[in-house]
Amino acid sequence: KKTEMKSGFIVTIAIALLLHITFLVSLAKECTNTPSQLSSHTFRNELLRSNNESLKTELFSHYHLTPTDDSAWSSLLPRKMLREEEDEYSWTIMYRKIKNSDDNASGSFLKDVSLHDVRLDPSTFQWRAQQTNLEYLLMLDVDGLSWSFRKAAGLVAPGVPYGGWEGPDSELRGHFVGHYLSATAYMWASTHNETLKEKMSALVSALSACQEKVGTGYLSAFPSSFFDRFEAIKPVWAPYYTIHKILAGLVDQYKLAGNSQALKMATWMADYFYIRVRNVIKMYSVERHWQSLNEETGGMNDVLYQIYSITGDSKYLLLAHLFDKPCFLGVLAIQADDISGFHSNTHIPIVVGSQLRYEITGDPLHKEISMQDPKRLATSLQTENEESCTTYNMLKVSRNLFRWTKEVSYADYYERALTNGVLGIQRGTEPGRMIYMLPLGKGVSKAVTYHGWGTPYDAFWCCYGTGIESFSKLGDSIYFQEDGESPALYVTQYISSTLDWKSSGVSLSQTVKPVVSWDPYMRVTFTFSSSKGVIGKESTLNLRIPVWTNSESNFLSIKQNWKSGDQVTMELPLSIRTEAIKGIATDDRPEYASLQAILYGPYLLAGLTSREWSITTQAKDNIWISSIPETHNSHLVTLSQQSGNVSYVLSNNNQTITMEVTPAPGTQTAVAATFRLVAADDSKGGISSGPEELIGSQVMIEPFDFPGMLVTQATDSSLAVQGSSSSDKEASRFRLVAGVDGKQGSVSLMLEGKKGCYVYSDQTLKPGMKLKLKCDSDASDEKFKEASSFVLRKGMSQYNPMSFVMNGVQRNFVLSPLFSLRDETYNVYFSLQT
């Protein structure tokens, strides 16, 4: 679209929503001419904690704005504007000069539905993720969270401080506490958990005591001298970033939990920074203030616009304007530079603030935001790719754009980013275990990244903060509404939940049948009810038709007077599709032309593999990807033996069968210890209750992540994993029999083609020991009986209900939703050849 600005510029702006998930690299520029190591939070943390003063000086000397960057914005706002005014009210006068002449917000926007009115269904993956997060929020202690705040204020600090980025030696300490205030406010609205309300209220009170002790309005976990360094353009780690989190947390406590003390604290903080920024501008110039902003400042503009919208005090509006980072938004305004390469999580929060500026002031400069992505993404596929903080902020951007436009594409993006970029950053249902970066490379694992899985009390990275917020507000973008004589509801996400639709006078229950691979539909039912049994107002139900249905992406609108018992049922078709890696265009290098991701509806599928990237697909009955039947989970087993206090399992180790120490669930070694028993004939008609039904039958043994391959006798009597097309069928057929040790619950595997030959470990178990076949042993040999008997257990790994098999010439792959994986190794992209 093109929008004509009052300054005479024509701005052409578009938002690219083509990535499979928000694929934004963390090492990038922050309004400098070239990317810097300092763009990495991790590198910055390590550098500032070191004693290497010469390296600090060298790196920071190249870090700040160049005149070329700054001149773009200076042409829009004359340098002398502030210096003309010397009186106490100069900022108000300045605001009148730079604001849009139309003081009213433009447009009619969809309204948020309060989190207090939405409840997730306990059967959903989203509810389990929310509950895991609630457990973590309740685990954290008020004394630990407020420890550094109390120290900075000169108060007694009982308890023990937390570690990681909240440690007393971290310059970013306090940022997570701000996120915690926001997350607990969201979670309180989502659950009304009284224990949580008591804890978050106690934290606000503890921080208030710190602010009162300092007496200036300043509140942080670090001393105000950090801002002396910031204003002097000296090395310091993003102090305004932390202040934004604290301010936002206090504002959320007021807006969502009604804590008036929190609002008083937030406005007092804002007053303090109003004075600080004013003094910098008076002492130097507005350009000097903007130069200092070449540092990550979070969403300072966003939270200050929020405070203005609550209080109506124009000084907060002006202060917000002065955090609209000019070297970024100014470049956008005049199209002077391609913004690809800018550090994403530094700048997207500024975009969110710019969006709120538009909503409050109607300023057309801030109506549309350009998000351009690099074309050549393929070589950056590795372990440190998708930063969940960036996804968190992109969800805010797309959410706002949807509220403005009602365009389904923004809701489609939201669904895709939330499902694939947020829901999978928790490690199952373990409270306080999250990742920083979501790997997208070849043979990667969430557990094997620079940071790995965080721990509950010693991580507190930026993505821990945004993570606890994301999992506290999973119900905030399922529904949007329009009030009026004839209310309207927009259903943008299909998640089982209930809504108290107050403006229509009815309640709505959304039930989504769990999505599975063998039934290619998402089936959704909406049921209306009214506690009084009366007919509600005439109102419109707008149901999103997602882009992945291969239909025209739009809303299906149904208008009527809804009453108790009314139902609407939808069946949305799901299909497998591939997508090339995309930015503005596909990666233009021939060696990456075949690189594809595989999706099932909105779900990004990952292939379980530790090595392979390329696959030549092979269709079977014209199908190259097939669903894994529901019954297959009952075929999955793990075979174990005990040696003293140590348990061992039969494992597929690089396609050789060995014994390994029993692994933890959710790991790659658990995958290797899981096999599917395949009946050698169809006489059993499948297994209904468990593999025990196959005792006495011929079976073949298929490794979990090598579908179509079988455990086979090798030439040296060891056991290997080979293709099922092997000419020697007898070498892969075993008779599953009751354990030769005679113990209840044990089984043995006898090679069908060689009577009396059993799969055998050894008399002394040890990790990595190869299994082999042993024949014609003395029937009274107790050691042989013990080494040839295994405990038959449920498979350590299980197929996700949305799992598939992708058929290839060399091997097949199990595909499962990326969000469902924990420590397993996988590929998101495959080089597909037909």
CSV table of C-alpha atoms in Angstrom, one decimal, residues 491-820:
chain,number,residue,atom,x,y,z
A,491,VAL,CA,-13.1,-16.5,16.1
A,492,THR,CA,-9.5,-16.4,14.9
A,493,GLN,CA,-8.0,-19.5,16.6
A,494,TYR,CA,-9.4,-22.9,16.9
A,495,ILE,CA,-8.6,-23.9,20.5
A,496,SER,CA,-11.1,-25.7,22.8
A,497,SER,CA,-12.3,-23.0,25.2
A,498,THR,CA,-15.3,-21.2,26.7
A,499,LEU,CA,-16.2,-17.6,26.3
A,500,ASP,CA,-18.5,-15.4,28.3
A,501,TRP,CA,-19.7,-13.2,25.4
A,502,LYS,CA,-21.2,-10.4,27.5
A,503,SER,CA,-22.1,-8.0,24.8
A,504,SER,CA,-24.3,-10.7,23.2
A,505,GLY,CA,-25.8,-12.0,26.4
A,506,VAL,CA,-24.7,-15.6,25.8
A,507,SER,CA,-21.8,-18.0,26.6
A,508,LEU,CA,-20.0,-19.8,23.8
A,509,SER,CA,-18.2,-23.2,24.1
A,510,GLN,CA,-15.7,-24.1,21.4
A,511,THR,CA,-14.8,-27.8,21.2
A,512,VAL,CA,-12.0,-28.9,18.8
A,513,LYS,CA,-11.7,-32.6,18.3
A,514,PRO,CA,-8.0,-33.5,18.6
A,515,VAL,CA,-6.3,-33.4,15.2
A,516,VAL,CA,-4.8,-36.7,14.0
A,517,SER,CA,-3.0,-37.8,10.9
A,518,TRP,CA,-5.4,-40.5,9.9
A,519,ASP,CA,-8.5,-38.2,9.8
A,520,PRO,CA,-7.6,-35.2,7.6
A,521,TYR,CA,-10.0,-32.7,9.2
A,522,MET,CA,-10.1,-30.2,12.0
A,523,ARG,CA,-13.6,-30.7,13.5
A,524,VAL,CA,-14.9,-27.8,15.5
A,525,THR,CA,-18.2,-27.4,17.3
A,526,PHE,CA,-19.6,-24.1,18.8
A,527,THR,CA,-22.3,-24.5,21.4
A,528,PHE,CA,-24.3,-21.5,22.8
A,529,SER,CA,-25.8,-21.3,26.3
A,530,SER,CA,-27.4,-18.8,28.5
A,531,SER,CA,-27.7,-19.0,32.3
A,532,LYS,CA,-31.1,-17.4,32.2
A,533,GLY,CA,-32.3,-19.4,29.2
A,534,VAL,CA,-33.2,-16.2,27.3
A,535,ILE,CA,-32.4,-15.5,23.6
A,536,GLY,CA,-29.4,-13.3,23.2
A,537,LYS,CA,-29.1,-10.2,21.0
A,538,GLU,CA,-29.0,-10.5,17.3
A,539,SER,CA,-25.2,-10.9,16.7
A,540,THR,CA,-22.8,-12.2,14.2
A,541,LEU,CA,-20.4,-15.1,14.6
A,542,ASN,CA,-17.4,-14.8,12.2
A,543,LEU,CA,-15.4,-17.9,11.7
A,544,ARG,CA,-11.9,-17.9,10.1
A,545,ILE,CA,-11.4,-20.0,7.0
A,546,PRO,CA,-7.7,-20.6,7.3
A,547,VAL,CA,-5.3,-20.4,4.4
A,548,TRP,CA,-4.2,-24.0,4.9
A,549,THR,CA,-7.7,-25.3,3.9
A,550,ASN,CA,-6.8,-24.4,0.3
A,551,SER,CA,-9.9,-22.3,0.2
A,552,GLU,CA,-10.2,-18.6,-0.1
A,553,SER,CA,-8.9,-17.2,3.2
A,554,ASN,CA,-11.8,-15.3,4.7
A,555,PHE,CA,-14.5,-15.3,7.4
A,556,LEU,CA,-17.7,-17.3,7.3
A,557,SER,CA,-20.4,-15.0,8.9
A,558,ILE,CA,-23.5,-16.3,10.6
A,559,LYS,CA,-26.0,-13.7,12.0
A,560,GLN,CA,-28.9,-14.5,14.2
A,561,ASN,CA,-30.4,-14.3,17.7
A,562,TRP,CA,-28.4,-17.0,19.5
A,563,LYS,CA,-30.1,-19.1,22.2
A,564,SER,CA,-29.2,-22.0,24.5
A,565,GLY,CA,-28.6,-25.2,22.6
A,566,ASP,CA,-27.7,-23.6,19.3
A,567,GLN,CA,-24.7,-25.3,17.6
A,568,VAL,CA,-22.4,-24.6,14.7
A,569,THR,CA,-20.2,-27.4,13.4
A,570,MET,CA,-17.2,-27.0,11.0
A,571,GLU,CA,-15.0,-29.4,9.3
A,572,LEU,CA,-11.8,-27.8,8.0
A,573,PRO,CA,-9.8,-30.0,5.6
A,574,LEU,CA,-6.2,-30.6,6.5
A,575,SER,CA,-3.6,-31.6,3.9
A,576,ILE,CA,0.2,-32.2,3.6
A,577,ARG,CA,2.0,-29.6,1.7
A,578,THR,CA,5.6,-28.5,1.2
A,579,GLU,CA,7.0,-24.9,1.3
A,580,ALA,CA,10.3,-23.6,0.1
A,581,ILE,CA,12.4,-21.5,2.6
A,582,LYS,CA,11.2,-18.0,2.0
A,583,GLY,CA,11.9,-14.4,2.7
A,584,ILE,CA,10.9,-11.7,0.2
A,585,ALA,CA,11.6,-14.5,-2.4
A,586,THR,CA,12.9,-18.0,-2.2
A,587,ASP,CA,16.6,-18.5,-1.6
A,588,ASP,CA,18.0,-17.9,-5.0
A,589,ARG,CA,21.0,-20.3,-4.9
A,590,PRO,CA,20.6,-23.6,-6.9
A,591,GLU,CA,22.0,-25.8,-4.2
A,592,TYR,CA,19.1,-24.8,-1.9
A,593,ALA,CA,16.4,-24.8,-4.5
A,594,SER,CA,15.0,-28.1,-3.3
A,595,LEU,CA,15.0,-27.2,0.4
A,596,GLN,CA,11.4,-27.7,1.7
A,597,ALA,CA,9.5,-27.7,4.9
A,598,ILE,CA,6.6,-30.0,5.4
A,599,LEU,CA,3.3,-28.9,7.0
A,600,TYR,CA,0.0,-30.5,8.0
A,601,GLY,CA,-2.5,-27.8,8.2
A,602,PRO,CA,-0.9,-25.1,10.4
A,603,TYR,CA,1.5,-27.6,12.0
A,604,LEU,CA,5.2,-27.7,11.0
A,605,LEU,CA,6.4,-31.3,10.9
A,606,ALA,CA,9.9,-32.3,11.8
A,607,GLY,CA,11.6,-35.4,10.5
A,608,LEU,CA,13.4,-37.6,13.2
A,609,THR,CA,17.0,-37.9,12.0
A,610,SER,CA,20.4,-37.2,13.3
A,611,ARG,CA,22.2,-36.9,9.9
A,612,GLU,CA,20.2,-36.9,6.7
A,613,TRP,CA,19.2,-33.8,4.9
A,614,SER,CA,18.6,-35.0,1.4
A,615,ILE,CA,15.9,-37.4,0.5
A,616,THR,CA,14.7,-38.8,-2.8
A,617,THR,CA,11.0,-39.4,-2.3
A,618,GLN,CA,9.4,-42.6,-3.3
A,619,ALA,CA,5.7,-42.9,-3.7
A,620,LYS,CA,3.9,-46.0,-2.6
A,621,ASP,CA,0.4,-46.3,-4.2
A,622,ASN,CA,1.0,-42.7,-5.4
A,623,ILE,CA,1.5,-41.5,-1.8
A,624,TRP,CA,4.9,-40.4,-0.6
A,625,ILE,CA,3.7,-39.4,2.9
A,626,SER,CA,1.3,-41.6,4.8
A,627,SER,CA,-0.3,-41.4,8.2
A,628,ILE,CA,0.8,-43.6,11.1
A,629,PRO,CA,-2.3,-45.5,12.2
A,630,GLU,CA,-3.7,-45.0,15.7
A,631,THR,CA,-3.0,-48.7,16.6
A,632,HIS,CA,0.7,-48.4,16.0
A,633,ASN,CA,1.4,-47.0,19.5
A,634,SER,CA,0.2,-50.3,21.0
A,635,HIS,CA,2.9,-52.0,18.9
A,636,LEU,CA,5.8,-50.0,20.5
A,637,VAL,CA,8.1,-51.7,23.0
A,638,THR,CA,11.3,-51.2,24.9
A,639,LEU,CA,13.3,-54.3,25.9
A,640,SER,CA,15.3,-54.1,29.0
A,641,GLN,CA,17.6,-56.1,31.3
A,642,GLN,CA,18.9,-55.4,34.8
A,643,SER,CA,22.5,-55.6,36.0
A,644,GLY,CA,22.7,-54.9,39.7
A,645,ASN,CA,21.2,-51.4,40.2
A,646,VAL,CA,21.6,-50.4,36.6
A,647,SER,CA,18.9,-50.9,34.0
A,648,TYR,CA,19.9,-51.4,30.3
A,649,VAL,CA,17.8,-51.3,27.2
A,650,LEU,CA,18.2,-52.8,23.7
A,651,SER,CA,19.1,-49.8,21.5
A,652,ASN,CA,19.6,-48.9,17.8
A,653,ASN,CA,23.1,-47.4,17.9
A,654,ASN,CA,24.0,-46.1,14.4
A,655,GLN,CA,22.1,-49.1,12.9
A,656,THR,CA,23.8,-51.6,15.1
A,657,ILE,CA,21.9,-53.1,18.0
A,658,THR,CA,23.6,-52.6,21.4
A,659,MET,CA,22.8,-52.4,25.1
A,660,GLU,CA,22.7,-48.9,26.6
A,661,VAL,CA,21.9,-47.5,30.0
A,662,THR,CA,18.2,-46.8,30.3
A,663,PRO,CA,17.7,-43.2,29.1
A,664,ALA,CA,15.3,-40.5,30.3
A,665,PRO,CA,12.1,-40.1,28.4
A,666,GLY,CA,11.9,-37.5,25.6
A,667,THR,CA,15.6,-38.0,24.6
A,668,GLN,CA,17.1,-39.2,21.4
A,669,THR,CA,18.4,-42.2,23.2
A,670,ALA,CA,14.8,-43.0,24.3
A,671,VAL,CA,13.9,-42.9,20.6
A,672,ALA,CA,16.8,-45.3,19.9
A,673,ALA,CA,15.4,-47.7,22.6
A,674,THR,CA,12.0,-47.9,21.1
A,675,PHE,CA,10.9,-50.5,18.5
A,676,ARG,CA,7.7,-51.5,16.8
A,677,LEU,CA,6.8,-55.2,16.8
A,678,VAL,CA,5.3,-56.0,13.4
A,679,ALA,CA,3.4,-59.3,13.0
A,680,ALA,CA,5.0,-61.4,10.3
A,681,ASP,CA,1.5,-62.4,9.2
A,682,ASP,CA,-1.9,-60.9,9.4
A,683,SER,CA,-3.5,-63.7,11.3
A,684,LYS,CA,-3.6,-61.6,14.5
A,685,GLY,CA,-5.5,-58.8,12.8
A,686,GLY,CA,-3.5,-56.2,14.6
A,687,ILE,CA,-2.8,-55.5,18.3
A,688,SER,CA,-5.5,-53.9,20.3
A,689,SER,CA,-4.3,-54.0,23.9
A,690,GLY,CA,-0.6,-54.5,23.8
A,691,PRO,CA,2.3,-56.5,22.4
A,692,GLU,CA,1.9,-59.3,24.9
A,693,GLU,CA,-0.8,-60.6,22.5
A,694,LEU,CA,2.1,-61.5,20.1
A,695,ILE,CA,3.9,-63.9,22.4
A,696,GLY,CA,4.1,-67.1,20.5
A,697,SER,CA,4.0,-65.4,17.1
A,698,GLN,CA,6.5,-64.5,14.4
A,699,VAL,CA,7.4,-60.8,14.6
A,700,MET,CA,9.7,-58.4,12.8
A,701,ILE,CA,11.4,-55.6,14.8
A,702,GLU,CA,11.3,-52.1,13.3
A,703,PRO,CA,13.3,-49.2,14.9
A,704,PHE,CA,11.0,-46.3,15.9
A,705,ASP,CA,12.8,-43.7,13.7
A,706,PHE,CA,13.6,-46.0,10.8
A,707,PRO,CA,10.2,-47.0,9.6
A,708,GLY,CA,10.4,-49.8,6.9
A,709,MET,CA,13.8,-51.0,8.2
A,710,LEU,CA,14.2,-54.1,10.3
A,711,VAL,CA,16.5,-55.6,12.9
A,712,THR,CA,18.4,-58.3,11.0
A,713,GLN,CA,21.0,-61.0,11.7
A,714,ALA,CA,24.4,-59.7,10.3
A,715,THR,CA,27.1,-62.0,9.0
A,716,ASP,CA,29.0,-62.1,12.3
A,717,SER,CA,25.9,-63.1,14.3
A,718,SER,CA,25.5,-59.5,15.6
A,719,LEU,CA,22.3,-57.6,14.9
A,720,ALA,CA,22.0,-54.7,12.4
A,721,VAL,CA,19.3,-52.5,11.0
A,722,GLN,CA,18.7,-53.0,7.3
A,723,GLY,CA,16.1,-52.3,4.7
A,724,SER,CA,13.1,-54.6,4.7
A,725,SER,CA,13.7,-55.4,1.0
A,726,SER,CA,16.6,-57.6,2.0
A,727,SER,CA,16.6,-60.9,0.1
A,728,ASP,CA,17.2,-63.0,3.2
A,729,LYS,CA,13.7,-62.6,4.8
A,730,GLU,CA,14.4,-65.3,7.4
A,731,ALA,CA,17.2,-63.2,8.9
A,732,SER,CA,14.7,-60.6,10.2
A,733,ARG,CA,12.0,-62.9,11.5
A,734,PHE,CA,11.9,-63.7,15.1
A,735,ARG,CA,9.6,-65.8,17.3
A,736,LEU,CA,8.5,-63.8,20.4
A,737,VAL,CA,8.3,-66.4,23.2
A,738,ALA,CA,8.0,-66.4,26.9
A,739,GLY,CA,11.3,-65.7,28.6
A,740,VAL,CA,13.6,-68.7,28.8
A,741,ASP,CA,14.5,-67.6,32.3
A,742,GLY,CA,11.0,-68.6,33.3
A,743,LYS,CA,10.3,-65.2,35.0
A,744,GLN,CA,6.9,-63.7,34.7
A,745,GLY,CA,6.7,-60.7,32.3
A,746,SER,CA,10.0,-61.6,30.5
A,747,VAL,CA,10.3,-62.5,26.8
A,748,SER,CA,12.9,-63.9,24.5
A,749,LEU,CA,13.5,-63.5,20.8
A,750,MET,CA,14.3,-66.6,18.9
A,751,LEU,CA,15.5,-66.4,15.2
A,752,GLU,CA,12.7,-68.2,13.3
A,753,GLY,CA,15.1,-69.6,10.6
A,754,LYS,CA,17.5,-71.1,13.2
A,755,LYS,CA,15.8,-73.0,16.0
A,756,GLY,CA,17.5,-72.6,19.3
A,757,CYS,CA,19.2,-69.3,18.4
A,758,TYR,CA,18.3,-66.4,20.7
A,759,VAL,CA,19.0,-62.7,20.8
A,760,TYR,CA,21.6,-62.6,23.6
A,761,SER,CA,23.4,-59.8,25.5
A,762,ASP,CA,26.2,-61.1,27.6
A,763,GLN,CA,26.9,-62.3,31.1
A,764,THR,CA,28.3,-58.8,32.0
A,765,LEU,CA,26.3,-55.9,30.7
A,766,LYS,CA,28.0,-52.6,29.7
A,767,PRO,CA,27.1,-49.6,27.6
A,768,GLY,CA,27.7,-50.1,23.8
A,769,MET,CA,27.9,-53.8,24.0
A,770,LYS,CA,26.7,-55.4,20.8
A,771,LEU,CA,23.9,-57.9,20.9
A,772,LYS,CA,24.3,-61.1,19.0
A,773,LEU,CA,22.6,-64.5,18.3
A,774,LYS,CA,23.7,-67.4,20.4
A,775,CYS,CA,22.6,-71.0,19.5
A,776,ASP,CA,22.5,-74.5,20.9
A,777,SER,CA,23.3,-73.5,24.5
A,778,ASP,CA,22.9,-76.0,27.3
A,779,ALA,CA,19.2,-75.7,28.4
A,780,SER,CA,20.4,-75.7,32.0
A,781,ASP,CA,22.8,-72.8,31.5
A,782,GLU,CA,21.3,-70.2,33.8
A,783,LYS,CA,23.6,-67.4,32.6
A,784,PHE,CA,22.5,-68.0,29.1
A,785,LYS,CA,18.8,-67.9,30.1
A,786,GLU,CA,19.3,-64.6,31.9
A,787,ALA,CA,21.2,-63.0,29.0
A,788,SER,CA,18.6,-64.1,26.5
A,789,SER,CA,15.6,-62.8,28.5
A,790,PHE,CA,14.2,-59.3,28.4
A,791,VAL,CA,11.5,-57.3,30.2
A,792,LEU,CA,8.9,-56.2,27.7
A,793,ARG,CA,7.8,-52.6,28.4
A,794,LYS,CA,5.7,-50.0,26.8
A,795,GLY,CA,7.8,-48.1,24.2
A,796,MET,CA,9.8,-45.2,25.8
A,797,SER,CA,8.8,-43.1,22.8
A,798,GLN,CA,5.3,-42.8,21.3
A,799,TYR,CA,4.0,-41.6,18.0
A,800,ASN,CA,2.3,-38.2,18.2
A,801,PRO,CA,-1.3,-38.4,16.9
A,802,MET,CA,-0.2,-36.2,14.1
A,803,SER,CA,2.7,-38.4,13.0
A,804,PHE,CA,3.4,-39.5,9.4
A,805,VAL,CA,5.9,-41.7,7.5
A,806,MET,CA,7.8,-40.0,4.6
A,807,ASN,CA,8.9,-42.6,2.1
A,808,GLY,CA,12.4,-42.3,0.5
A,809,VAL,CA,14.6,-44.4,-1.7
A,810,GLN,CA,17.4,-44.8,0.8
A,811,ARG,CA,15.3,-44.7,4.0
A,812,ASN,CA,12.0,-43.5,5.4
A,813,PHE,CA,11.4,-40.8,8.1
A,814,VAL,CA,8.9,-40.4,10.9
A,815,LEU,CA,7.4,-36.9,10.8
A,816,SER,CA,6.0,-35.3,14.0
A,817,PRO,CA,4.9,-31.8,14.9
A,818,LEU,CA,7.8,-29.7,15.9
A,819,PHE,CA,6.1,-28.4,19.0
A,820,SER,CA,5.8,-32.0,20.4
